[in-house]
Coordinates of C-alpha atoms in Angstrom, one line a residue:
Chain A
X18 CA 93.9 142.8 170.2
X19 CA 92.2 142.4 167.0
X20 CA 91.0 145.0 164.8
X21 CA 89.0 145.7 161.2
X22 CA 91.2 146.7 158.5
X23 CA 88.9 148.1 155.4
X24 CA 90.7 149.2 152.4
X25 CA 89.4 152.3 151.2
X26 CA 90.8 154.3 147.9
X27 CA 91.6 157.4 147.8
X28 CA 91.3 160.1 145.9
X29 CA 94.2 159.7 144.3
X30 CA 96.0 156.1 143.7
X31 CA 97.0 155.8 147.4
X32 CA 94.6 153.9 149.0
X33 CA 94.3 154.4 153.5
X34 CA 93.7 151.9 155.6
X35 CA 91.8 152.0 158.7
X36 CA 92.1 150.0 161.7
X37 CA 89.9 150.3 164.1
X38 CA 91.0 149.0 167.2
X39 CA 89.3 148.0 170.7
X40 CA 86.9 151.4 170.4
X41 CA 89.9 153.4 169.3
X42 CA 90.4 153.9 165.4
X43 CA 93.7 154.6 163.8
X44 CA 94.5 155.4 160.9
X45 CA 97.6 154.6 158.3
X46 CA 98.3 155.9 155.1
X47 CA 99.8 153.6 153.2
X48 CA 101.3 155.1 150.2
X49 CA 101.6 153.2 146.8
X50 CA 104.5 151.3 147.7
X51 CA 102.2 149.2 149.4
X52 CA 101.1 147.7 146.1
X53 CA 104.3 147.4 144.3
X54 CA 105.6 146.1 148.0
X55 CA 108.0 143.4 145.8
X56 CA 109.6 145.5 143.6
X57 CA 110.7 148.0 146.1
X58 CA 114.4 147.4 146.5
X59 CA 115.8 147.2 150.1
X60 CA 118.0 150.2 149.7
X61 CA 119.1 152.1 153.1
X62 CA 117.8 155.1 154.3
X63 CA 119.2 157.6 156.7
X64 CA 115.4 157.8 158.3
X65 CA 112.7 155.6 157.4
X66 CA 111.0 155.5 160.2
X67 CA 111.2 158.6 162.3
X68 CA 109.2 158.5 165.4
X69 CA 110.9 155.2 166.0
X70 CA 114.3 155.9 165.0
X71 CA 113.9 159.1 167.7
X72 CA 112.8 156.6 170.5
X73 CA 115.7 154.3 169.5
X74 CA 118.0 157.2 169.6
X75 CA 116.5 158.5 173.1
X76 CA 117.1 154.6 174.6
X77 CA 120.8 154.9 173.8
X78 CA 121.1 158.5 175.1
X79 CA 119.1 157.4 178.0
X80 CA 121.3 154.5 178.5
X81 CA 124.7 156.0 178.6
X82 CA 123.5 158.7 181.2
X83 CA 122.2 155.9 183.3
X84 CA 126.1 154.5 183.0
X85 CA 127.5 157.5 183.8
X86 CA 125.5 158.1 186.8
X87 CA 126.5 156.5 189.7
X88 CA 130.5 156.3 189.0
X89 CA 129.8 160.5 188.5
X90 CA 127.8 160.8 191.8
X91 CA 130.0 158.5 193.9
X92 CA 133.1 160.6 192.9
X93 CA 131.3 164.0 193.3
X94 CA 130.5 162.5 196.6
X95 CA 134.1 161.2 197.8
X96 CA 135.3 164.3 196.6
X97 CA 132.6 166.1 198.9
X98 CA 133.8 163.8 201.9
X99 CA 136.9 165.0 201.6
X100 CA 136.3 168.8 201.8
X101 CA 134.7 168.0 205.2
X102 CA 137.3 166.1 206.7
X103 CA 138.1 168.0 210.3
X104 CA 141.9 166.8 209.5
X105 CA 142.1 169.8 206.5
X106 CA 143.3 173.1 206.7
X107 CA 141.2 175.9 205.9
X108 CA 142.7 176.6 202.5
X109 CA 142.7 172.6 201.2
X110 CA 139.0 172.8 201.8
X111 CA 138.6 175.8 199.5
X112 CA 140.8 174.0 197.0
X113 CA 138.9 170.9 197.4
X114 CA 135.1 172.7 197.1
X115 CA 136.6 174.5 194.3
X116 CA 137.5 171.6 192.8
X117 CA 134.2 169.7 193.6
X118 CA 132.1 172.6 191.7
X119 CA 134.5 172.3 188.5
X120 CA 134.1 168.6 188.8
X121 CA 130.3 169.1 188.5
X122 CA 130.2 171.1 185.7
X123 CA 132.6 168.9 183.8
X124 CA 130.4 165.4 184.7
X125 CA 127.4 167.4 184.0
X126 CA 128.3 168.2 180.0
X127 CA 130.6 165.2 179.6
X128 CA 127.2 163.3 180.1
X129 CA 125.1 165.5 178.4
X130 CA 128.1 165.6 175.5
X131 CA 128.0 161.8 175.3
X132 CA 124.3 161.4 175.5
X133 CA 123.9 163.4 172.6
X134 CA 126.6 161.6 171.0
X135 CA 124.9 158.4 171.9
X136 CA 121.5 159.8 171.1
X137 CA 123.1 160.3 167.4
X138 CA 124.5 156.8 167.3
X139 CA 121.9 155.1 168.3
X140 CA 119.8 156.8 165.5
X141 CA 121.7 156.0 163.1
X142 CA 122.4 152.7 163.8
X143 CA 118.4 152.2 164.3
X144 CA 118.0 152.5 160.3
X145 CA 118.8 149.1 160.8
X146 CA 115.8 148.3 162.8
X147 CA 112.9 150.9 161.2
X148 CA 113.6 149.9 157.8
X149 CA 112.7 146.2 157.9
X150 CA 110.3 147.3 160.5
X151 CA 108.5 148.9 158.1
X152 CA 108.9 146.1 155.3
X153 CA 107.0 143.9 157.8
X154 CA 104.3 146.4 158.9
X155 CA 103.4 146.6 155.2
X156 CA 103.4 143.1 154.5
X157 CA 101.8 142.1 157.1
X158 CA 99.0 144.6 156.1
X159 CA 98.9 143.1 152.5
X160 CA 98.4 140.0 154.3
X161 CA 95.5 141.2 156.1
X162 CA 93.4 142.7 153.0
X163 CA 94.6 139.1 151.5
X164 CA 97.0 140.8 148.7
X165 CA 99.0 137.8 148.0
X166 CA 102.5 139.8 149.2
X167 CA 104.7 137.0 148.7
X168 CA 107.9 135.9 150.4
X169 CA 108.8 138.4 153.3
X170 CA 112.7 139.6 152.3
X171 CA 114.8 141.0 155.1
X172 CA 118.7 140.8 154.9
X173 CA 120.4 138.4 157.0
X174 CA 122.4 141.2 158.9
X175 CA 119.1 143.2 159.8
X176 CA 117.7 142.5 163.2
X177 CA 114.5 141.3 162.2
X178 CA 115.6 138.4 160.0
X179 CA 114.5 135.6 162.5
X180 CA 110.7 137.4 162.5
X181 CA 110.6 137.1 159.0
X182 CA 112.4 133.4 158.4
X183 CA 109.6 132.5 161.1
X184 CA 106.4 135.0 159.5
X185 CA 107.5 133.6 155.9
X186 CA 107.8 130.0 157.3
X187 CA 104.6 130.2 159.0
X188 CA 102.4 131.7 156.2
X189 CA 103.5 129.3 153.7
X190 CA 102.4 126.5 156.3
X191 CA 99.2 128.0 156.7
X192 CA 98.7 128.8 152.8
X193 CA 99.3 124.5 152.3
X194 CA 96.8 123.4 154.9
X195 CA 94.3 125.7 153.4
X196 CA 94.9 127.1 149.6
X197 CA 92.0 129.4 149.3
Chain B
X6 CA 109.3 132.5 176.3
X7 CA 110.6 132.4 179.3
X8 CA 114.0 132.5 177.8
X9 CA 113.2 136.0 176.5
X10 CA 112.0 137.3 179.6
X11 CA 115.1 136.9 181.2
X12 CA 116.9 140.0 182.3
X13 CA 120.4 139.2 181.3
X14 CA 119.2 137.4 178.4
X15 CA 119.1 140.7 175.6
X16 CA 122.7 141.7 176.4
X17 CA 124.5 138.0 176.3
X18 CA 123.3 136.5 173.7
X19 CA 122.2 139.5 170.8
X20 CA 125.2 140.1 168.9
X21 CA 123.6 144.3 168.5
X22 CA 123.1 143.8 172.5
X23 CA 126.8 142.7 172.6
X24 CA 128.1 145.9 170.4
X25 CA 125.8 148.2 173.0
X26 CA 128.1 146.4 175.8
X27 CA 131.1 147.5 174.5
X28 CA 130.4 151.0 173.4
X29 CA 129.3 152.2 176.6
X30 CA 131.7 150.1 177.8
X31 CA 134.3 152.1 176.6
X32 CA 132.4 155.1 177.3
X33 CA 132.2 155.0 180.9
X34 CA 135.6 153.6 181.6
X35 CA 136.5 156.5 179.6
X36 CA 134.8 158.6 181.8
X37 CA 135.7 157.2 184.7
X38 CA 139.4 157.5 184.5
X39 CA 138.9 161.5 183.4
X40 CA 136.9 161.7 186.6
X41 CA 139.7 159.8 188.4
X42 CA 142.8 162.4 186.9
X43 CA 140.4 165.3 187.5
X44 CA 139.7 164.0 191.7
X45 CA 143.7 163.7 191.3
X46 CA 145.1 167.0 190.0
X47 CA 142.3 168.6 192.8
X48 CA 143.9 166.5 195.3
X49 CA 147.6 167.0 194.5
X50 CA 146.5 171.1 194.4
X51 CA 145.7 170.8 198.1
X52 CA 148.9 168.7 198.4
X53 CA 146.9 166.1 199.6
X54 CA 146.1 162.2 197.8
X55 CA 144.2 159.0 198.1
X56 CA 146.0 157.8 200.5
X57 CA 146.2 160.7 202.8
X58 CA 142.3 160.0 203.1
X59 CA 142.7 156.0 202.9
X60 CA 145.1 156.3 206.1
X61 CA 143.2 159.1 208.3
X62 CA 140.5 157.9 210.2
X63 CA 137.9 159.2 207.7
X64 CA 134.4 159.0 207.2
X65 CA 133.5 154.8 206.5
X66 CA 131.7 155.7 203.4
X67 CA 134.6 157.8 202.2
X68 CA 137.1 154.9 202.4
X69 CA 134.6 152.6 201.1
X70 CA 134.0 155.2 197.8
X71 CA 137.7 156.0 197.5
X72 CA 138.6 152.0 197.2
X73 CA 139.7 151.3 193.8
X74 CA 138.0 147.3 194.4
X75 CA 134.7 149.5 194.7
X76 CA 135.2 152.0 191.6
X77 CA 135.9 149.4 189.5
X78 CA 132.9 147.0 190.4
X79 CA 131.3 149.9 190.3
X80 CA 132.3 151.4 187.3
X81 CA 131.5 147.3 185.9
X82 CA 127.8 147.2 187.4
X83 CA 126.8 150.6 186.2
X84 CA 127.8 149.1 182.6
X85 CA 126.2 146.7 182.6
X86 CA 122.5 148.0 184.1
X87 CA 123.3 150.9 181.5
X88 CA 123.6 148.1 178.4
X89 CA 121.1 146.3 180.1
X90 CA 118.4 148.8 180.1
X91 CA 119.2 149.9 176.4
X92 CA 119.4 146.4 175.0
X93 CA 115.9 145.6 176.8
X94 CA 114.0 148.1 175.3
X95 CA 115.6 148.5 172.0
X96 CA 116.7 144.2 171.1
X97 CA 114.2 142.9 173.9
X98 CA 111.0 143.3 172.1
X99 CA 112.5 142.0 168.7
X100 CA 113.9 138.7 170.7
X101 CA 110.6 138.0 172.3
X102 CA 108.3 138.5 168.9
X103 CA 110.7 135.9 167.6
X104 CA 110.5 133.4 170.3
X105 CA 106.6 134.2 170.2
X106 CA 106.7 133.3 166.4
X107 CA 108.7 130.2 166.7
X108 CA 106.5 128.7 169.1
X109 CA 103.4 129.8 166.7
X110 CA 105.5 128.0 164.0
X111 CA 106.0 124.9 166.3
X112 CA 102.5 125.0 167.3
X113 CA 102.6 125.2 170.9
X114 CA 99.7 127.1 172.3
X115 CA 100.6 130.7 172.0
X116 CA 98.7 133.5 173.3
X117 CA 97.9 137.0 171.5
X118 CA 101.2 139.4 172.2
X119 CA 101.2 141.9 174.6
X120 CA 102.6 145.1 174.1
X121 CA 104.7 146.1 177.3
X122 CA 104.7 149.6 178.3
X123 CA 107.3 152.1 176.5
X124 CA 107.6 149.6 173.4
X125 CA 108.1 150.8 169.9
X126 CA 106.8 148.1 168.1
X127 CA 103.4 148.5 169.2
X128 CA 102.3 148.6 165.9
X129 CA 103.8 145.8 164.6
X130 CA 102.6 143.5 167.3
X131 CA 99.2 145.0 166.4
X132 CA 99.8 143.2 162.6
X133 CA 101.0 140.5 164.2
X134 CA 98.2 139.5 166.5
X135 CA 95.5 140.4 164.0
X136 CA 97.3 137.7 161.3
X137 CA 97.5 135.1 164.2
X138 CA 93.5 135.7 164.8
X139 CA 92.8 135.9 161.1
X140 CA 95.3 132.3 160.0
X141 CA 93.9 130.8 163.3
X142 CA 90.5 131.2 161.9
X143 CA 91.6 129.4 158.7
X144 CA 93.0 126.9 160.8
X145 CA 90.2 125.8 162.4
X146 CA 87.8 126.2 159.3

């Protein structure tokens, strides 16, 4: 699980870094914000992180219509009992199978309505997630090519605050025990 | 670890896992009882209702689907697989790197991560386990 990271500069300011990984190589521009990592602020954005923030998005989307699922087949299903009940006149079974194909169509876009209503809360809510994400990935990168990042800052109400209380707390344990 | 691993674990005890709960929660309820009106103004067009069906001696499934003990525990357990599923992929991960680091930080004997199929934070636990090989090396030197 443990790969080469070599700095390189580019030609610009930006310098890439390359990870090459188990015979696979990868490779992650890292902009200059990697070297002024403490004096970017932690300010919110809509997407930081989008490739993530679209899988986040797909889980909740994913989730709902999982929810939605079985209470929507088992009714469609009742409903389809009920049309072929030997007990019904003609004319209540045409009303019932009637009924059964409207019922369809409404579960099929009230779950496809709330998935993408989902989908959209879930992204937004995963800013909360990528950014400090992000904050780590870098850091943890500076720690790698042994740029001295400093104390890892996540807010208290981000998700990731435990990683980075324990990645901050374990460092500086690591730094005592051996300076250099 | 083990805690982690725990299938129920994500959705009790994350406070985002919680909020997940509630909104689909609320979401399939809400669904639920437009499904229910809908089966109901169908029903009442064919002059017919539940308990036309529940009475008749109909199909065992039928009675068994049209129970309103059976759509509610239904209605519960597809909530809860639903918040379960999210909060395990989306919270899971997140829980589990910090139970990994704790124990790294209380020194048990910890083992590289491993990135389970479908994560997101593959990358991350990339970072992570190459700074665990790199400050274990400056451990032992």
């Amino acid at each position: 699980m443990t790969g080469n990271i070599n700095p390189k500069q580019n030609q610009g300011s930006s310098p890439i870094l390359t990870m090459d990984r188990a015979g696979h190589s990868e490779s992650l521009l890292v902009n200059t914000a990697l070297s002024s990592y403490n004096k970017t602020p932690m300010r919110r954005k809509l997407v930081s992180n989008l490739q993530f923030q679209m899988a986040f998005g797909l889980a909740m989307a994913r989730g709902v219509i999982v929810g939605l699922l079985l209470p929507g087949l088992s009714a469609i299903l009742a409903l389809y009992l009920m049309s072929q009940h030997s007990d019904l006149l003609p004319e209540q079974k045409t009303i019932l199978i009637n009924g059964l194909n409207n019922l369809v169509v409404t579960f099929v876009w009230i779950s496809l309505l709330l998935g993408l209503v989902n989908g959209v809360f879930g992204f937004l809510i995963s800013q909360r997630f990528a950014g400090p994400l992000t904050r780590i990935e870098t850091w943890s990168m500076q720690h790698l090519m042994k740029k001295n990042p400093g104390t890892l800052k996540i807010r208290d109400k981000d998700e990731f605050s435990g990683v980075a209380k324990a990645l901050n707390r374990i460092v500086s344990k690591v730094n005592e025990e051996d300076p250099s | 670890m083990s805690k982690s691993r725990l299938f129920l674990h994500p959705v009790l005890t994350n406070p985002r896992s919680r909020s997940i709960l509630i909104s689909f929660s609320v979401t399939v309820i809400g669904v639920c009882f437009v499904l229910w009106i809908k089966m109901m103004g169908i029903l009442n067009e064919a002059g017919l209702s539940f308990d036309h069906f529940r009475t008749l001696t109909a199909v065992p499934l039928l009675k068994v689907l049209i129970s309103p003990y059976v759509v509610l525990c239904l209605g519960l357990f597809s909530i809860f697989i639903a918040a379960a599923t999210t909060a395990i992929s989306v919270v899971g991960p997140v829980k589990r790197l910090e139970q990994w680091l704790m124990d790294w930080d209380m020194g048990y004997s910890v083992q590289p991560l491993k990135s389970r199929t479908g994560d997101t934070y593959d990358n991350l636990i990339r970072l992570i386990n190459d700074l665990y090989e790199v400050k274990k090396k400056t451990h032992r030197k």
